Amino acid sequence: MRAEIDDVIGSRPVSLADRDKMPFTDAVLTETLRAGNIAPFALPHTASYDVNWNGYLIPKGATIWPCLDSVMNDDDMFTDPEHFKPERFLDSEGKRLGNEKSVISFSLGRRVCLGESLARMEMFLFLVTIIQRFELKPSPTHRIPSLHGVVGTAHAPRPYHLCAIERT
């Protein structure tokens, strides 16, 4: 990713126009949203009538909490979902496959987060600027934390220490 950032942007400030020229960086962001999904559940829904689904009765009035985590970690949708693999969103030539809509971190349909486009743009700008300006390394005096964070109404990473070394 750093090589792509250095090749496309160099030392100038990043712009949103650069995103189309940076498929691997975009794939890293998409995989981060999939693997590091902070919202395990979407907004609740209420069944407006009795529904039989896969042999289960969902009665009228029942509250349904869509589990986004089950989708993001479904091995029918994502091969080896427990591994961080940005290349799952790229073809053999490194171009976007167009399958990033399968990542539903912001939910989908009528209840999709209205801030999704803005969030994705800001994530791109922040990530590229940080990688462009700093080398990130684990702290030499602290252990690298588990990738399994704390699960609750939101997923949160366990506390960790990181060294940000300015690039010259």
CSV table of N, CA and C in Angstrom, one decimal:
chain,number,residue,atom,x,y,z
A,1,MET,N,0.8,-1.2,0.0
A,1,MET,CA,0.0,0.0,0.0
A,1,MET,C,0.9,1.2,0.0
A,2,ARG,N,2.0,1.2,0.8
A,2,ARG,CA,2.8,2.4,0.8
A,2,ARG,C,3.4,2.6,-0.5
A,3,ALA,N,3.8,1.6,-1.3
A,3,ALA,CA,4.4,1.8,-2.6
A,3,ALA,C,3.4,2.4,-3.5
A,4,GLU,N,2.1,2.0,-3.5
A,4,GLU,CA,1.1,2.6,-4.3
A,4,GLU,C,0.9,4.1,-3.9
A,5,ILE,N,0.9,4.4,-2.6
A,5,ILE,CA,0.7,5.8,-2.2
A,5,ILE,C,1.9,6.6,-2.7
A,6,ASP,N,3.1,6.1,-2.5
A,6,ASP,CA,4.3,6.8,-3.0
A,6,ASP,C,4.3,7.0,-4.5
A,7,ASP,N,3.9,6.0,-5.2
A,7,ASP,CA,3.9,6.1,-6.7
A,7,ASP,C,2.9,7.1,-7.2
A,8,VAL,N,1.7,7.0,-6.7
A,8,VAL,CA,0.6,7.8,-7.2
A,8,VAL,C,0.6,9.3,-6.6
A,9,ILE,N,1.0,9.4,-5.4
A,9,ILE,CA,0.9,10.7,-4.7
A,9,ILE,C,2.2,11.4,-4.5
A,10,GLY,N,3.2,10.6,-4.1
A,10,GLY,CA,4.5,11.1,-3.8
A,10,GLY,C,4.4,11.9,-2.5
A,11,SER,N,4.9,13.1,-2.4
A,11,SER,CA,4.9,13.9,-1.2
A,11,SER,C,3.8,15.0,-1.2
A,12,ARG,N,3.1,15.1,-2.3
A,12,ARG,CA,2.0,16.1,-2.3
A,12,ARG,C,0.8,15.7,-1.5
A,13,PRO,N,-0.1,16.6,-1.1
A,13,PRO,CA,-1.3,16.2,-0.4
A,13,PRO,C,-2.2,15.3,-1.2
A,14,VAL,N,-2.8,14.4,-0.5
A,14,VAL,CA,-3.7,13.5,-1.2
A,14,VAL,C,-5.0,14.2,-1.5
A,15,SER,N,-5.7,13.8,-2.6
A,15,SER,CA,-7.0,14.3,-3.0
A,15,SER,C,-7.9,13.1,-3.3
A,16,LEU,N,-9.2,13.3,-3.2
A,16,LEU,CA,-10.2,12.3,-3.5
A,16,LEU,C,-10.0,11.8,-5.0
A,17,ALA,N,-9.5,12.6,-5.8
A,17,ALA,CA,-9.3,12.2,-7.2
A,17,ALA,C,-8.3,11.1,-7.4
A,18,ASP,N,-7.4,11.0,-6.3
A,18,ASP,CA,-6.4,9.9,-6.4
A,18,ASP,C,-7.0,8.5,-6.1
A,19,ARG,N,-8.1,8.4,-5.5
A,19,ARG,CA,-8.7,7.2,-5.1
A,19,ARG,C,-8.9,6.2,-6.3
A,20,ASP,N,-9.3,6.7,-7.4
A,20,ASP,CA,-9.5,5.8,-8.6
A,20,ASP,C,-8.2,5.2,-9.1
A,21,LYS,N,-7.1,5.9,-8.8
A,21,LYS,CA,-5.8,5.4,-9.2
A,21,LYS,C,-5.1,4.5,-8.2
A,22,MET,N,-5.8,4.2,-7.1
A,22,MET,CA,-5.2,3.4,-6.0
A,22,MET,C,-6.1,2.3,-5.6
A,23,PRO,N,-6.2,1.3,-6.5
A,23,PRO,CA,-7.1,0.1,-6.2
A,23,PRO,C,-6.7,-0.7,-4.9
A,24,PHE,N,-5.4,-0.9,-4.7
A,24,PHE,CA,-5.0,-1.7,-3.6
A,24,PHE,C,-5.3,-1.0,-2.3
A,25,THR,N,-5.0,0.3,-2.2
A,25,THR,CA,-5.3,1.1,-1.0
A,25,THR,C,-6.8,1.1,-0.7
A,26,ASP,N,-7.6,1.2,-1.8
A,26,ASP,CA,-9.1,1.1,-1.6
A,26,ASP,C,-9.5,-0.3,-1.1
A,27,ALA,N,-8.8,-1.3,-1.7
A,27,ALA,CA,-9.2,-2.7,-1.2
A,27,ALA,C,-8.8,-2.9,0.3
A,28,VAL,N,-7.7,-2.3,0.7
A,28,VAL,CA,-7.3,-2.3,2.1
A,28,VAL,C,-8.4,-1.7,3.0
A,29,LEU,N,-8.9,-0.6,2.6
A,29,LEU,CA,-10.0,0.1,3.3
A,29,LEU,C,-11.2,-0.8,3.3
A,30,THR,N,-11.6,-1.4,2.2
A,30,THR,CA,-12.8,-2.2,2.2
A,30,THR,C,-12.6,-3.4,3.1
A,31,GLU,N,-11.5,-4.1,3.0
A,31,GLU,CA,-11.2,-5.2,3.9
A,31,GLU,C,-11.2,-4.8,5.3
A,32,THR,N,-10.7,-3.6,5.6
A,32,THR,CA,-10.7,-3.1,7.0
A,32,THR,C,-12.2,-3.0,7.5
A,33,LEU,N,-13.0,-2.5,6.7
A,33,LEU,CA,-14.4,-2.4,7.0
A,33,LEU,C,-15.1,-3.7,7.2
A,34,ARG,N,-14.7,-4.7,6.4
A,34,ARG,CA,-15.2,-6.1,6.6
A,34,ARG,C,-14.7,-6.8,7.9
A,35,ALA,N,-13.3,-6.8,8.0
A,35,ALA,CA,-12.7,-7.6,9.0
A,35,ALA,C,-12.8,-6.8,10.4
A,36,GLY,N,-12.8,-5.5,10.4
A,36,GLY,CA,-12.8,-4.7,11.6
A,36,GLY,C,-14.2,-4.0,11.8
A,37,ASN,N,-15.2,-4.7,11.4
A,37,ASN,CA,-16.5,-4.1,11.5
A,37,ASN,C,-16.9,-3.7,12.9
A,38,ILE,N,-17.1,-2.4,13.2
A,38,ILE,CA,-17.4,-2.0,14.6
A,38,ILE,C,-18.8,-2.1,15.0
A,39,ALA,N,-19.7,-2.3,14.1
A,39,ALA,CA,-21.2,-2.4,14.4
A,39,ALA,C,-21.6,-3.8,14.1
A,40,PRO,N,-21.7,-4.7,15.1
A,40,PRO,CA,-22.1,-6.1,14.8
A,40,PRO,C,-23.5,-6.3,14.4
A,41,PHE,N,-24.4,-5.3,14.7
A,41,PHE,CA,-25.8,-5.4,14.4
A,41,PHE,C,-26.2,-4.1,13.7
A,42,ALA,N,-27.2,-4.3,12.8
A,42,ALA,CA,-27.9,-3.2,12.1
A,42,ALA,C,-29.0,-2.7,13.0
A,43,LEU,N,-29.7,-1.6,12.6
A,43,LEU,CA,-30.8,-1.1,13.4
A,43,LEU,C,-31.9,-2.2,13.4
A,44,PRO,N,-32.6,-2.2,14.5
A,44,PRO,CA,-33.7,-3.3,14.7
A,44,PRO,C,-34.8,-3.0,13.7
A,45,HIS,N,-35.5,-4.1,13.4
A,45,HIS,CA,-36.7,-4.1,12.5
A,45,HIS,C,-37.8,-4.7,13.3
A,46,THR,N,-39.0,-4.5,12.9
A,46,THR,CA,-40.2,-5.2,13.6
A,46,THR,C,-40.9,-5.9,12.5
A,47,ALA,N,-41.2,-7.2,12.7
A,47,ALA,CA,-42.0,-8.0,11.7
A,47,ALA,C,-43.4,-7.4,11.7
A,48,SER,N,-43.9,-7.1,10.5
A,48,SER,CA,-45.2,-6.5,10.3
A,48,SER,C,-46.3,-7.5,10.2
A,49,TYR,N,-45.9,-8.8,10.0
A,49,TYR,CA,-46.8,-9.9,9.9
A,49,TYR,C,-46.0,-11.2,10.2
A,50,ASP,N,-46.7,-12.3,10.5
A,50,ASP,CA,-46.1,-13.6,10.8
A,50,ASP,C,-45.3,-14.0,9.5
A,51,VAL,N,-44.1,-14.5,9.8
A,51,VAL,CA,-43.2,-15.0,8.6
A,51,VAL,C,-42.7,-16.3,9.0
A,52,ASN,N,-42.7,-17.3,8.1
A,52,ASN,CA,-42.0,-18.5,8.3
A,52,ASN,C,-40.8,-18.4,7.4
A,53,TRP,N,-39.6,-18.5,8.1
A,53,TRP,CA,-38.4,-18.4,7.3
A,53,TRP,C,-37.5,-19.6,7.7
A,54,ASN,N,-37.1,-20.4,6.8
A,54,ASN,CA,-36.3,-21.6,7.0
A,54,ASN,C,-36.7,-22.4,8.2
A,55,GLY,N,-38.0,-22.6,8.3
A,55,GLY,CA,-38.6,-23.4,9.3
A,55,GLY,C,-38.8,-22.7,10.6
A,56,TYR,N,-38.5,-21.5,10.7
A,56,TYR,CA,-38.7,-20.7,12.0
A,56,TYR,C,-39.9,-19.7,11.8
A,57,LEU,N,-40.7,-19.7,12.8
A,57,LEU,CA,-41.8,-18.7,12.8
A,57,LEU,C,-41.3,-17.4,13.5
A,58,ILE,N,-41.4,-16.3,12.7
A,58,ILE,CA,-41.1,-15.0,13.2
A,58,ILE,C,-42.5,-14.3,13.4
A,59,PRO,N,-42.9,-14.2,14.6
A,59,PRO,CA,-44.3,-13.7,14.8
A,59,PRO,C,-44.4,-12.1,14.5
A,60,LYS,N,-45.6,-11.7,14.1
A,60,LYS,CA,-45.8,-10.3,13.9
A,60,LYS,C,-45.5,-9.6,15.2
A,61,GLY,N,-44.8,-8.4,15.1
A,61,GLY,CA,-44.4,-7.6,16.2
A,61,GLY,C,-43.1,-8.0,16.8
A,62,ALA,N,-42.5,-9.1,16.4
A,62,ALA,CA,-41.1,-9.5,16.9
A,62,ALA,C,-40.1,-8.5,16.4
A,63,THR,N,-39.2,-8.2,17.3
A,63,THR,CA,-38.0,-7.3,17.0
A,63,THR,C,-36.9,-8.2,16.4
A,64,ILE,N,-36.4,-7.7,15.3
A,64,ILE,CA,-35.4,-8.5,14.6
A,64,ILE,C,-34.1,-7.6,14.5
A,65,TRP,N,-33.0,-8.1,15.0
A,65,TRP,CA,-31.7,-7.4,14.9
A,65,TRP,C,-30.9,-8.1,13.9
A,66,PRO,N,-30.7,-7.5,12.7
A,66,PRO,CA,-29.9,-8.1,11.6
A,66,PRO,C,-28.4,-8.1,12.1
A,67,CYS,N,-27.8,-9.3,12.0
A,67,CYS,CA,-26.4,-9.5,12.5
A,67,CYS,C,-25.5,-9.3,11.3
A,68,LEU,N,-24.9,-8.1,11.2
A,68,LEU,CA,-23.9,-7.8,10.1
A,68,LEU,C,-22.7,-8.7,10.2
A,69,ASP,N,-22.3,-9.0,11.5
A,69,ASP,CA,-21.1,-9.8,11.6
A,69,ASP,C,-21.2,-11.2,11.0
A,70,SER,N,-22.4,-11.8,11.0
A,70,SER,CA,-22.6,-13.1,10.4
A,70,SER,C,-22.4,-13.0,8.9
A,71,VAL,N,-22.7,-11.9,8.3
A,71,VAL,CA,-22.6,-11.7,6.8
A,71,VAL,C,-21.1,-11.4,6.5
A,72,MET,N,-20.4,-10.6,7.3
A,72,MET,CA,-19.0,-10.2,7.1
A,72,MET,C,-18.1,-11.4,7.3
A,73,ASN,N,-18.5,-12.4,8.0
A,73,ASN,CA,-17.7,-13.5,8.3
A,73,ASN,C,-18.2,-14.8,7.7
A,74,ASP,N,-19.1,-14.7,6.7
A,74,ASP,CA,-19.7,-15.9,6.1
A,74,ASP,C,-18.7,-16.4,5.1
A,75,ASP,N,-18.2,-17.6,5.3
A,75,ASP,CA,-17.2,-18.2,4.3
A,75,ASP,C,-17.8,-18.6,3.0
A,76,ASP,N,-19.2,-18.5,2.8
A,76,ASP,CA,-19.8,-18.7,1.5
A,76,ASP,C,-19.6,-17.4,0.7
A,77,MET,N,-19.5,-16.3,1.4
A,77,MET,CA,-19.3,-15.0,0.7
A,77,MET,C,-17.8,-14.5,0.6
A,78,PHE,N,-17.1,-14.9,1.7
A,78,PHE,CA,-15.7,-14.4,1.8
A,78,PHE,C,-14.8,-15.6,2.1
A,79,THR,N,-14.0,-16.1,1.2
A,79,THR,CA,-13.1,-17.2,1.4
A,79,THR,C,-12.1,-16.8,2.6
A,80,ASP,N,-11.9,-17.7,3.5
A,80,ASP,CA,-11.0,-17.4,4.7
A,80,ASP,C,-11.4,-16.1,5.4
A,81,PRO,N,-12.6,-15.9,5.8
A,81,PRO,CA,-13.0,-14.6,6.4
A,81,PRO,C,-12.2,-14.2,7.6
A,82,GLU,N,-11.6,-15.2,8.3
A,82,GLU,CA,-10.8,-14.9,9.5
A,82,GLU,C,-9.5,-14.3,9.2
A,83,HIS,N,-9.1,-14.2,7.9
A,83,HIS,CA,-7.8,-13.6,7.5
A,83,HIS,C,-8.0,-12.3,6.8
A,84,PHE,N,-7.1,-11.4,7.0
A,84,PHE,CA,-7.2,-10.1,6.4
A,84,PHE,C,-6.6,-10.2,5.0
A,85,LYS,N,-7.4,-10.1,3.9
A,85,LYS,CA,-7.0,-10.3,2.5
A,85,LYS,C,-7.6,-9.2,1.6
A,86,PRO,N,-7.0,-8.1,1.5
A,86,PRO,CA,-7.5,-7.0,0.6
A,86,PRO,C,-7.6,-7.5,-0.8
A,87,GLU,N,-6.8,-8.5,-1.2
A,87,GLU,CA,-6.9,-8.9,-2.6
A,87,GLU,C,-8.2,-9.6,-3.0
A,88,ARG,N,-9.0,-9.9,-2.0
A,88,ARG,CA,-10.3,-10.5,-2.3
A,88,ARG,C,-11.2,-9.5,-3.1
A,89,PHE,N,-10.8,-8.2,-3.1
A,89,PHE,CA,-11.6,-7.2,-3.8
A,89,PHE,C,-10.9,-6.8,-5.1
A,90,LEU,N,-9.9,-7.5,-5.5
A,90,LEU,CA,-9.1,-7.2,-6.7
A,90,LEU,C,-9.0,-8.4,-7.7
A,91,ASP,N,-8.9,-8.1,-9.0
A,91,ASP,CA,-8.7,-9.2,-9.9
A,91,ASP,C,-7.2,-9.6,-10.0
A,92,SER,N,-6.9,-10.5,-10.9
A,92,SER,CA,-5.5,-10.9,-11.0
A,92,SER,C,-4.6,-9.8,-11.5
A,93,GLU,N,-5.1,-8.8,-12.1
A,93,GLU,CA,-4.3,-7.6,-12.6
A,93,GLU,C,-4.3,-6.5,-11.6
A,94,GLY,N,-4.9,-6.7,-10.4
A,94,GLY,CA,-4.9,-5.6,-9.4
A,94,GLY,C,-6.0,-4.6,-9.6
A,95,LYS,N,-6.9,-4.9,-10.4
A,95,LYS,CA,-8.1,-3.9,-10.6
A,95,LYS,C,-9.2,-4.3,-9.7
A,96,ARG,N,-10.1,-3.3,-9.4
A,96,ARG,CA,-11.2,-3.6,-8.6
A,96,ARG,C,-12.2,-4.6,-9.2
A,97,LEU,N,-12.7,-5.5,-8.4
A,97,LEU,CA,-13.6,-6.5,-8.9
A,97,LEU,C,-15.1,-5.9,-8.9
A,98,GLY,N,-15.3,-4.9,-8.1
A,98,GLY,CA,-16.7,-4.3,-8.0
A,98,GLY,C,-17.5,-5.1,-7.0
A,99,ASN,N,-16.9,-5.9,-6.2
A,99,ASN,CA,-17.6,-6.7,-5.2
A,99,ASN,C,-17.6,-6.0,-3.8
A,100,GLU,N,-17.2,-4.8,-3.7
A,100,GLU,CA,-17.1,-4.1,-2.4
A,100,GLU,C,-18.5,-3.9,-1.8
A,101,LYS,N,-19.5,-3.9,-2.6
A,101,LYS,CA,-20.9,-3.7,-2.0
A,101,LYS,C,-21.3,-4.9,-1.1
A,102,SER,N,-20.5,-6.0,-1.2
A,102,SER,CA,-20.8,-7.2,-0.4
A,102,SER,C,-20.4,-6.9,1.1
A,103,VAL,N,-19.7,-5.8,1.3
A,103,VAL,CA,-19.3,-5.4,2.7
A,103,VAL,C,-20.4,-4.4,3.1
A,104,ILE,N,-21.1,-4.8,4.1
A,104,ILE,CA,-22.3,-4.0,4.5
A,104,ILE,C,-22.1,-3.4,5.9
A,105,SER,N,-20.9,-2.8,6.2
A,105,SER,CA,-20.6,-2.2,7.4
A,105,SER,C,-21.6,-1.1,7.8
A,106,PHE,N,-22.1,-0.5,6.8
A,106,PHE,CA,-23.0,0.7,7.0
A,106,PHE,C,-24.5,0.3,6.8
A,107,SER,N,-24.7,-1.0,6.9
A,107,SER,CA,-26.0,-1.6,6.6
A,107,SER,C,-26.4,-1.6,5.1
A,108,LEU,N,-27.6,-1.7,4.8
A,108,LEU,CA,-28.0,-1.7,3.4
A,108,LEU,C,-29.5,-1.4,3.2
A,109,GLY,N,-29.9,-1.1,2.0
A,109,GLY,CA,-31.3,-0.9,1.7
A,109,GLY,C,-31.8,0.5,2.3
A,110,ARG,N,-33.0,0.6,2.6
A,110,ARG,CA,-33.6,1.8,3.1
A,110,ARG,C,-32.9,2.3,4.4
A,111,ARG,N,-32.3,1.5,5.1
A,111,ARG,CA,-31.7,1.9,6.4
A,111,ARG,C,-30.2,2.0,6.4
A,112,VAL,N,-29.7,2.1,5.2
A,112,VAL,CA,-28.2,2.3,5.0
A,112,VAL,C,-27.8,3.6,5.7
A,113,CYS,N,-26.7,3.7,6.3
A,113,CYS,CA,-26.2,4.9,6.9
A,113,CYS,C,-26.0,6.0,5.9
A,114,LEU,N,-26.6,7.1,6.2
A,114,LEU,CA,-26.5,8.2,5.2
A,114,LEU,C,-25.1,8.8,5.1
A,115,GLY,N,-24.3,8.5,6.1
A,115,GLY,CA,-22.9,9.0,6.1
A,115,GLY,C,-21.9,8.1,5.5
A,116,GLU,N,-22.4,7.0,4.8
A,116,GLU,CA,-21.4,6.1,4.3
A,116,GLU,C,-20.4,6.7,3.3
A,117,SER,N,-20.9,7.4,2.3
A,117,SER,CA,-20.0,8.0,1.3
A,117,SER,C,-19.0,9.0,2.0
A,118,LEU,N,-19.5,9.8,2.9
A,118,LEU,CA,-18.6,10.7,3.6
A,118,LEU,C,-17.6,10.0,4.4
A,119,ALA,N,-18.0,8.9,5.1
A,119,ALA,CA,-17.1,8.2,5.9
A,119,ALA,C,-16.0,7.5,5.1
A,120,ARG,N,-16.4,6.9,4.0
A,120,ARG,CA,-15.4,6.2,3.1
A,120,ARG,C,-14.4,7.2,2.5
A,121,MET,N,-14.9,8.4,2.2
A,121,MET,CA,-14.0,9.4,1.6
A,121,MET,C,-13.0,9.9,2.7
A,122,GLU,N,-13.5,10.1,3.9
A,122,GLU,CA,-12.6,10.6,5.0
A,122,GLU,C,-11.7,9.5,5.4
A,123,MET,N,-12.1,8.2,5.4
A,123,MET,CA,-11.2,7.1,5.8
A,123,MET,C,-10.1,7.0,4.7
A,124,PHE,N,-10.4,7.2,3.5
A,124,PHE,CA,-9.3,7.2,2.4
A,124,PHE,C,-8.3,8.3,2.7
A,125,LEU,N,-8.8,9.5,2.9
A,125,LEU,CA,-7.9,10.7,3.1
A,125,LEU,C,-7.1,10.5,4.3
A,126,PHE,N,-7.7,10.1,5.4
A,126,PHE,CA,-6.9,9.9,6.7
A,126,PHE,C,-5.9,8.8,6.5
A,127,LEU,N,-6.3,7.6,6.0
A,127,LEU,CA,-5.4,6.5,5.9
A,127,LEU,C,-4.2,6.9,5.1
A,128,VAL,N,-4.4,7.4,3.9
A,128,VAL,CA,-3.4,7.7,3.0
A,128,VAL,C,-2.4,8.8,3.6
A,129,THR,N,-3.0,9.8,4.2
A,129,THR,CA,-2.1,10.8,4.8
A,129,THR,C,-1.3,10.2,5.9
A,130,ILE,N,-1.8,9.4,6.7
A,130,ILE,CA,-1.0,8.8,7.8
A,130,ILE,C,0.1,7.9,7.3
A,131,ILE,N,-0.2,7.0,6.3
A,131,ILE,CA,0.8,6.1,5.7
A,131,ILE,C,1.8,6.9,5.0
A,132,GLN,N,1.4,8.0,4.3
A,132,GLN,CA,2.3,8.8,3.6
A,132,GLN,C,3.3,9.5,4.5
A,133,ARG,N,2.9,9.9,5.7
A,133,ARG,CA,3.7,10.7,6.5
A,133,ARG,C,4.4,9.9,7.7
A,134,PHE,N,3.9,8.7,8.0
A,134,PHE,CA,4.5,8.0,9.1
A,134,PHE,C,4.7,6.6,8.8
A,135,GLU,N,5.7,6.0,9.5
A,135,GLU,CA,5.9,4.6,9.5
A,135,GLU,C,5.3,4.1,10.8
A,136,LEU,N,4.4,3.2,10.8
A,136,LEU,CA,3.7,2.7,12.0
A,136,LEU,C,4.4,1.3,12.4
A,137,LYS,N,4.7,1.2,13.7
A,137,LYS,CA,5.4,0.0,14.2
A,137,LYS,C,4.8,-0.3,15.5
A,138,PRO,N,4.7,-1.6,15.9
A,138,PRO,CA,4.3,-1.9,17.3
A,138,PRO,C,5.3,-1.4,18.3
A,139,SER,N,4.9,-1.1,19.4
A,139,SER,CA,5.8,-0.6,20.5
A,139,SER,C,6.8,-1.7,20.8
A,140,PRO,N,8.0,-1.4,21.0
A,140,PRO,CA,9.0,-2.5,21.3
A,140,PRO,C,8.8,-2.9,22.8
A,141,THR,N,8.1,-2.1,23.6
A,141,THR,CA,8.0,-2.5,25.0
A,141,THR,C,6.7,-3.1,25.4
A,142,HIS,N,5.8,-3.2,24.4
A,142,HIS,CA,4.5,-3.8,24.7
A,142,HIS,C,4.2,-4.9,23.7
A,143,ARG,N,3.3,-5.8,24.1
A,143,ARG,CA,2.9,-6.9,23.3
A,143,ARG,C,1.9,-6.5,22.2
A,144,ILE,N,1.9,-7.1,21.1
A,144,ILE,CA,0.9,-6.9,20.0
A,144,ILE,C,-0.4,-7.5,20.5
A,145,PRO,N,-1.5,-6.7,20.5
A,145,PRO,CA,-2.7,-7.3,21.1
A,145,PRO,C,-3.3,-8.3,20.1
A,146,SER,N,-4.2,-9.1,20.7
A,146,SER,CA,-5.0,-10.0,19.9
A,146,SER,C,-5.9,-9.2,18.9
A,147,LEU,N,-6.1,-9.8,17.7
A,147,LEU,CA,-7.0,-9.1,16.8
A,147,LEU,C,-8.5,-9.3,17.2
A,148,HIS,N,-8.7,-10.1,18.2
A,148,HIS,CA,-10.1,-10.2,18.7
A,148,HIS,C,-10.4,-9.2,19.7
A,149,GLY,N,-11.2,-8.2,19.3
A,149,GLY,CA,-11.5,-7.1,20.2
A,149,GLY,C,-12.5,-7.4,21.3
A,150,VAL,N,-13.0,-6.4,21.9
A,150,VAL,CA,-14.1,-6.5,22.9
A,150,VAL,C,-15.4,-6.4,22.2
A,151,VAL,N,-16.3,-7.4,22.4
A,151,VAL,CA,-17.6,-7.4,21.7
A,151,VAL,C,-18.7,-6.9,22.6
A,152,GLY,N,-19.5,-6.1,22.1
A,152,GLY,CA,-20.7,-5.6,22.9
A,152,GLY,C,-21.6,-5.0,21.9
A,153,THR,N,-22.2,-3.9,22.2
A,153,THR,CA,-23.1,-3.2,21.2
A,153,THR,C,-22.2,-2.7,20.0
A,154,ALA,N,-20.9,-2.6,20.3
A,154,ALA,CA,-20.0,-2.2,19.2
A,154,ALA,C,-18.7,-3.1,19.5
A,155,HIS,N,-18.0,-3.3,18.4
A,155,HIS,CA,-16.7,-4.0,18.5
A,155,HIS,C,-15.7,-2.9,18.8
A,156,ALA,N,-14.8,-3.2,19.7
A,156,ALA,CA,-13.7,-2.2,20.0
A,156,ALA,C,-12.4,-3.0,20.1
A,157,PRO,N,-11.4,-2.4,19.6
A,157,PRO,CA,-10.1,-3.1,19.8
A,157,PRO,C,-9.6,-3.1,21.2
A,158,ARG,N,-8.8,-4.0,21.6
A,158,ARG,CA,-8.2,-4.0,22.9
A,158,ARG,C,-7.2,-2.9,22.9
A,159,PRO,N,-6.9,-2.3,24.0
A,159,PRO,CA,-5.9,-1.2,24.1
A,159,PRO,C,-4.5,-1.7,23.6
A,160,TYR,N,-3.8,-0.9,22.9
A,160,TYR,CA,-2.5,-1.2,22.4
A,160,TYR,C,-1.6,0.0,22.2
A,161,HIS,N,-0.3,-0.2,22.1
A,161,HIS,CA,0.6,0.9,21.9
A,161,HIS,C,1.2,0.8,20.5
A,162,LEU,N,1.4,1.9,19.9
A,162,LEU,CA,1.9,2.0,18.5
A,162,LEU,C,2.9,3.1,18.5
A,163,CYS,N,4.0,2.9,17.7
A,163,CYS,CA,4.9,4.0,17.4
A,163,CYS,C,4.7,4.5,16.0
A,164,ALA,N,4.5,5.9,16.0
A,164,ALA,CA,4.4,6.6,14.7
A,164,ALA,C,5.7,7.3,14.5
A,165,ILE,N,6.5,6.9,13.5
A,165,ILE,CA,7.7,7.5,13.2
A,165,ILE,C,7.6,8.3,11.9
A,166,GLU,N,7.9,9.6,12.0
A,166,GLU,CA,7.8,10.5,10.9
A,166,GLU,C,8.7,10.0,9.8
A,167,ARG,N,8.2,10.0,8.6
A,167,ARG,CA,9.0,9.6,7.4
A,167,ARG,C,9.7,10.9,6.9
A,168,THR,N,10.9,10.7,6.5
A,168,THR,CA,11.7,11.8,6.0
A,168,THR,C,11.9,11.8,4.5
